[in-house]
Coordinates of C-alpha atoms and ligand atoms in Angstrom, one line a residue:
M29 CA 0.0 0.0 0.0
I30 CA 2.8 2.4 1.0
E31 CA 4.7 1.8 -2.3
S32 CA 1.6 2.7 -4.4
S33 CA 1.1 6.0 -2.7
A34 CA 4.8 6.8 -2.5
S35 CA 4.8 7.3 -6.3
S36 CA 2.3 10.1 -6.1
K37 CA 3.5 13.6 -5.2
A38 CA 4.3 13.9 -1.5
R39 CA 1.9 16.3 0.2
K40 CA 2.8 19.2 2.5
V41 CA 1.1 18.6 5.8
C42 CA 0.3 20.9 8.7
I43 CA -0.6 19.2 12.0
V44 CA -2.8 21.5 14.1
V45 CA -2.5 20.9 17.8
P46 CA -4.9 22.8 20.1
C47 CA -3.3 23.5 23.5
Y48 CA -5.0 24.6 26.7
N49 CA -2.8 24.5 29.7
E50 CA -0.5 21.8 28.2
E51 CA 2.9 23.0 29.2
G52 CA 3.7 19.6 30.7
V53 CA 3.0 17.6 27.5
I54 CA 3.4 19.8 24.4
G55 CA 7.2 19.5 24.2
H56 CA 7.0 15.7 24.1
T57 CA 4.0 15.7 21.7
V58 CA 5.9 17.9 19.3
D59 CA 8.9 15.7 19.4
V60 CA 6.8 12.6 18.7
L61 CA 5.0 14.4 15.8
I62 CA 8.2 15.6 14.2
R63 CA 9.7 12.1 14.4
E64 CA 6.5 10.8 12.7
L65 CA 6.7 13.5 10.1
E66 CA 10.3 12.5 9.3
R67 CA 9.4 8.8 9.1
M68 CA 6.5 9.6 6.7
N69 CA 8.8 11.9 4.7
S70 CA 11.3 9.0 4.3
L71 CA 8.4 6.9 3.0
G72 CA 7.4 9.6 0.5
L73 CA 4.1 10.2 2.2
V74 CA 4.6 13.8 3.2
S75 CA 6.9 16.6 1.9
A76 CA 10.0 17.7 3.8
G77 CA 8.4 21.1 4.5
S78 CA 5.6 19.6 6.6
Y79 CA 5.2 21.3 9.9
I80 CA 3.2 21.6 13.1
C81 CA 1.0 24.5 14.2
C82 CA 0.3 24.7 18.0
V83 CA -2.7 26.9 18.9
D84 CA -2.5 28.2 22.4
D85 CA -6.2 28.5 23.5
G86 CA -5.7 31.2 26.2
S87 CA -3.7 28.9 28.5
R88 CA -3.0 30.2 32.0
D89 CA 0.2 28.2 32.4
G90 CA 3.5 28.4 30.5
T91 CA 2.2 26.8 27.3
W92 CA 3.0 29.8 25.1
R93 CA 6.5 30.0 26.4
E94 CA 6.9 26.3 25.6
I95 CA 5.6 26.8 22.1
L96 CA 8.0 29.8 21.5
G97 CA 10.9 27.6 22.7
L98 CA 9.8 24.7 20.4
A99 CA 9.5 27.0 17.4
E100 CA 13.0 28.2 17.9
R101 CA 14.5 24.8 18.7
T102 CA 12.9 22.7 16.0
G103 CA 12.3 25.1 13.2
R104 CA 9.2 23.1 12.3
V105 CA 6.7 24.5 14.8
Q106 CA 4.5 27.6 14.3
G107 CA 2.5 29.0 17.1
I108 CA -0.7 30.9 17.3
K109 CA -1.7 32.5 20.5
L110 CA -5.4 33.2 21.0
S111 CA -6.4 36.2 23.1
A112 CA -8.5 34.2 25.5
N113 CA -9.9 30.7 25.9
F114 CA -12.3 30.2 23.0
G115 CA -12.7 26.5 23.4
H116 CA -11.4 23.4 21.6
P117 CA -13.4 23.7 18.3
N118 CA -12.6 27.3 17.9
A119 CA -8.9 26.7 18.6
L120 CA -9.0 24.0 15.9
V121 CA -10.6 26.3 13.4
A122 CA -8.1 29.1 14.2
G123 CA -5.3 26.6 13.3
L124 CA -7.0 25.3 10.2
F125 CA -8.0 28.7 8.7
S126 CA -4.5 30.1 9.4
N127 CA -2.8 27.3 7.5
H128 CA -4.9 26.0 4.6
H129 CA -3.3 28.3 2.1
N130 CA 0.1 27.0 3.1
A131 CA -0.4 23.2 3.2
D132 CA -2.0 20.5 1.1
V133 CA -3.4 18.4 4.0
L134 CA -4.3 19.6 7.5
I135 CA -4.4 17.2 10.4
T136 CA -5.9 17.9 13.7
I137 CA -4.8 16.0 16.8
D138 CA -5.0 16.6 20.6
A139 CA -2.0 17.8 22.5
D140 CA -2.1 14.9 24.9
L141 CA -1.2 12.1 22.4
Q142 CA -4.4 10.1 23.3
D143 CA -4.8 9.7 19.6
D144 CA -2.5 7.1 18.0
V145 CA 0.2 8.9 16.0
S146 CA 1.1 5.8 14.1
V147 CA -2.1 5.9 12.1
L148 CA -1.1 9.2 10.5
A149 CA 0.8 7.3 7.8
R150 CA -2.4 5.4 6.9
M151 CA -4.3 8.7 6.7
M152 CA -1.7 10.0 4.2
E153 CA -2.0 6.8 2.2
Y154 CA -5.7 7.4 1.8
H155 CA -5.0 11.0 0.7
G156 CA -2.7 9.5 -1.9
Q157 CA -5.6 7.3 -3.1
G158 CA -7.8 10.3 -3.6
K159 CA -9.7 10.6 -0.3
L160 CA -10.1 14.1 0.8
V161 CA -11.1 13.5 4.5
V162 CA -9.9 10.7 6.7
Y163 CA -11.6 10.2 10.1
G164 CA -9.7 8.8 13.0
V165 CA -12.1 6.4 14.8
R166 CA -11.6 5.1 18.3
V167 CA -12.4 1.4 18.4
E168 CA -11.6 0.9 22.1
R169 CA -12.3 3.2 24.9
K170 CA -10.6 1.0 27.5
V171 CA -8.8 4.0 29.1
D172 CA -12.0 6.0 29.6
P173 CA -14.0 5.3 32.8
L174 CA -17.2 3.3 32.4
P175 CA -19.7 6.2 32.8
K176 CA -17.8 8.1 30.0
R177 CA -18.0 5.1 27.8
I178 CA -21.7 4.5 28.4
A179 CA -22.4 8.2 27.9
A180 CA -20.4 8.2 24.6
A181 CA -22.3 5.1 23.3
M182 CA -25.6 6.7 24.2
F183 CA -24.6 9.9 22.5
Y184 CA -23.5 8.4 19.2
T185 CA -26.6 6.2 19.0
M186 CA -28.8 9.2 19.6
M187 CA -26.9 11.4 17.1
S188 CA -26.9 8.8 14.4
A189 CA -30.7 8.2 14.9
M190 CA -31.3 11.9 14.4
N191 CA -28.6 12.7 11.8
G192 CA -27.5 9.8 9.6
R193 CA -24.1 11.3 8.7
T194 CA -22.5 11.0 12.1
V195 CA -19.2 9.0 12.2
R196 CA -19.4 6.8 15.2
G197 CA -16.4 6.9 17.5
H198 CA -14.9 9.9 15.7
A199 CA -13.7 12.8 17.7
D200 CA -11.5 15.6 16.4
F201 CA -8.6 13.4 15.1
R202 CA -8.9 13.8 11.3
S203 CA -7.0 14.8 8.2
A204 CA -8.6 17.0 5.6
D205 CA -7.4 18.3 2.2
A206 CA -6.9 22.1 2.1
R207 CA -9.8 22.2 -0.3
V208 CA -12.2 20.8 2.3
V209 CA -10.9 23.4 4.8
S210 CA -11.7 26.2 2.4
D211 CA -15.2 24.8 2.1
L212 CA -15.4 24.7 5.9
E213 CA -14.6 28.4 5.9
R214 CA -17.9 29.1 4.2
F215 CA -19.8 27.6 7.1
G216 CA -20.2 30.8 9.0
E217 CA -21.9 29.4 12.1
V218 CA -20.7 30.4 15.5
N219 CA -21.8 27.2 17.1
L220 CA -19.3 25.0 15.4
Y221 CA -19.8 21.3 15.7
L222 CA -16.9 20.1 13.6
R223 CA -17.5 16.4 13.9
G224 CA -20.9 16.9 12.3
I225 CA -19.8 19.5 9.7
F226 CA -17.0 17.5 8.0
P227 CA -19.4 14.6 7.1
L228 CA -21.8 17.2 5.8
I229 CA -19.2 18.8 3.5
G230 CA -19.0 15.4 1.7
Y231 CA -16.2 14.3 -0.8
P232 CA -14.7 10.9 -0.8
S233 CA -13.6 10.0 2.8
A234 CA -12.1 7.1 4.7
Q235 CA -11.8 5.9 8.3
V236 CA -8.8 4.7 10.2
N237 CA -9.3 2.8 13.4
Y238 CA -7.1 3.2 16.5
E239 CA -7.2 2.5 20.2
R240 CA -7.5 5.5 22.4
L241 CA -4.4 5.7 24.7
E242 CA -3.9 7.2 28.1
R243 CA -3.2 10.9 28.3
H244 CA 0.5 11.4 28.2
A245 CA 0.6 14.0 31.0
G246 CA -1.6 16.6 32.5
E247 CA -5.4 16.4 33.1
S248 CA -8.4 16.1 30.9
K249 CA -9.9 19.5 30.3
Y250 CA -13.3 17.9 29.8
S251 CA -15.3 17.4 33.0
Y252 CA -18.5 15.4 32.8
V253 CA -20.4 18.7 32.8
K254 CA -18.4 19.9 29.9
L255 CA -18.9 16.7 28.0
M256 CA -22.6 16.8 28.6
S257 CA -22.6 20.3 27.3
L258 CA -20.6 19.2 24.2
A259 CA -23.2 16.5 23.5
W260 CA -26.1 18.9 23.9
Q261 CA -24.2 21.4 21.7
G262 CA -23.8 18.6 19.1
I263 CA -27.5 17.7 19.1
T264 CA -28.9 21.2 19.1
S265 CA -26.5 22.7 16.6
F266 CA -27.0 19.9 14.2
T267 CA -30.6 18.7 14.3
T268 CA -34.0 20.1 15.0
T269 CA -35.4 16.7 15.8
P270 CA -35.8 17.5 19.5
L271 CA -38.2 20.3 18.4
R272 CA -40.2 17.8 16.4
I273 CA -40.2 15.4 19.4
V274 CA -41.6 18.2 21.5
F275 CA -44.4 18.7 18.9
Y276 CA -45.3 15.0 18.7
T277 CA -45.2 14.7 22.5
G278 CA -47.6 17.6 22.6
L279 CA -49.9 15.9 20.1
V280 CA -50.0 12.7 22.1
M281 CA -50.6 14.6 25.3
F282 CA -53.4 16.4 23.6
L283 CA -55.1 13.1 22.7
I284 CA -54.6 11.8 26.3
A285 CA -56.0 15.1 27.6
G286 CA -59.0 14.7 25.4
M287 CA -59.8 11.3 26.7
I288 CA -59.4 12.4 30.2
S289 CA -61.7 15.3 29.7
L290 CA -64.4 12.9 28.5
W291 CA -63.9 10.8 31.5
V292 CA -64.0 13.9 33.8
I293 CA -67.3 15.0 32.3
W294 CA -68.7 11.5 32.6
A295 CA -67.5 11.4 36.2
A296 CA -69.0 14.8 37.0
F297 CA -72.5 13.5 36.1
N298 CA -72.2 9.9 37.3
G299 CA -69.9 9.8 40.3
D300 CA -68.4 11.8 43.1
P301 CA -66.2 14.6 41.5
I302 CA -64.0 15.0 44.6
Q303 CA -62.5 11.6 43.9
G304 CA -60.7 13.0 40.9
W305 CA -58.4 15.1 42.8
S306 CA -55.3 12.8 42.7
S307 CA -55.6 12.2 39.0
L308 CA -55.9 16.0 38.5
A309 CA -52.9 16.8 40.6
L310 CA -51.0 14.1 38.7
L311 CA -52.0 15.5 35.3
L312 CA -51.1 19.0 36.4
T313 CA -47.6 18.2 37.4
T314 CA -47.0 16.0 34.4
F315 CA -48.2 18.6 31.9
S316 CA -46.3 21.4 33.7
A317 CA -43.1 19.3 33.5
I318 CA -43.6 18.6 29.8
N319 CA -44.3 22.3 29.2
M320 CA -41.1 23.3 31.0
I321 CA -39.0 20.8 29.1
S322 CA -40.4 21.9 25.8
L323 CA -39.8 25.5 26.6
G324 CA -36.3 24.6 27.6
I325 CA -35.6 23.0 24.3
M326 CA -37.1 25.9 22.4
G327 CA -35.0 28.2 24.5
E328 CA -31.9 26.4 23.6
Y329 CA -32.6 26.9 19.9
I330 CA -33.5 30.5 20.3
G331 CA -30.4 31.0 22.3
K332 CA -28.4 29.5 19.4
I333 CA -30.1 31.8 16.9
Y334 CA -29.3 34.8 19.2
K335 CA -25.7 33.8 19.2
E336 CA -25.6 33.3 15.4
V337 CA -27.3 36.6 14.8
K338 CA -24.7 38.5 16.7
H339 CA -22.1 36.9 14.5
R340 CA -19.2 37.4 16.9
P341 CA -15.7 36.2 15.8
R342 CA -15.0 32.6 16.7
Y343 CA -11.5 33.4 17.8
I344 CA -9.1 36.3 18.1
I345 CA -5.4 35.9 17.5
E346 CA -3.3 37.8 19.9
T347 CA 0.1 37.0 18.4
T348 CA 2.0 34.3 16.4
T349 CA 5.5 33.0 16.5
P350 CA 7.9 35.2 14.5
D351 CA 7.7 33.5 11.2
G352 CA 4.2 32.1 11.8
Ligands
UDP419 N1 -8.4 22.1 24.5 C1 -8.5 23.5 24.0 N2 -9.3 24.4 24.6 C2 -10.2 24.0 25.7 C3 -10.1 22.7 26.1 C4 -9.3 21.8 25.5 O1 -7.8 23.8 23.1 O2 -10.9 24.9 26.1 C5 -7.5 21.2 23.9 C6 -6.6 20.4 24.9 O3 -5.4 21.1 25.1 C7 -6.4 19.1 24.1 C8 -7.7 18.9 23.4 O4 -8.3 20.2 23.3 O5 -5.3 19.2 23.2 C9 -8.6 17.9 24.0 O6 -8.8 18.2 25.4 P1 -8.7 17.0 26.5 O7 -7.5 16.1 26.2 O8 -8.7 17.7 27.8 O9 -10.0 16.3 26.3 P2 -10.4 14.7 26.5 O10 -9.3 14.0 25.6 O11 -10.2 14.4 27.9 O12 -11.7 14.5 25.9
MG420 MG1 -7.4 14.1 25.8

């Protein structure tokens, strides 16, 4: 497989690494990535000018100092420093949009090396075979705690039920042709859900499977609360199915309410009306709860519209490394 793709022109690759408080791990990660780039270069899979772009997402530790040092020491690292913490997807986009005029293929990978670097070569082989996007797919989540695994399984099942184009087990480890990234630039939405947008852009794509590894150092920046919010973000920025579910639930409730009304009228004439108190109380609470949930879901979408309408920038670049 490698021989066949080695014959095609080696592509210039930019590896985008989002970093939020990663001073303890970024140096090692960059070393590993450079070694891999060199190995792939010797196989003819990537060009010698391939490089790494570290995006400092408003870290509060010495991440930026580390990145500046790496840029100087290796000569293959560029750095972008965002003016504040804009969040993982925005950091990725900042890296992608700053480099797609300068590289043929853009790869995004986390700073903690939880994604298996050894599959990068297979990604590049697929690009050699004409694929424009290659998704890294986690086949094993052994290192994640059980609740996180269950939550992930539930989320992917729900997402694919509502939106058929979800790539199960795919996070943000992927490679994309520069052309796909310029198409991505035309998606102006502020609520960026990259995992969903790439399948939406289309083009021939492939998947590479890998096992998710332990974080090399430092701590996960995603607490359960943040993960839940990411899942909710994914659902509400990508499908309006919850709104439809609200509507159908309303219809069913309306039918039930109709039947109950008939029963209440019948009871008013034929029985002791006081007896109905418990069922009434029950109905009242159930309906109020459903109303509240429905309003909440509507509110979520309205909130999203509000954010989109303001059209704020997704990220602000404070500075870059000297030649970046
Ligand atoms: N990250 C970021 N901004 C944030 C949070 C995280 O750029 O606000 C980066 C982080 O440095 C890492 C990647 O996103 O490179 C994934 O984060 P993490 O490893 O904490 O997530 P997990 O792997 O635990 O889901
Ligand atoms: Mg991680």
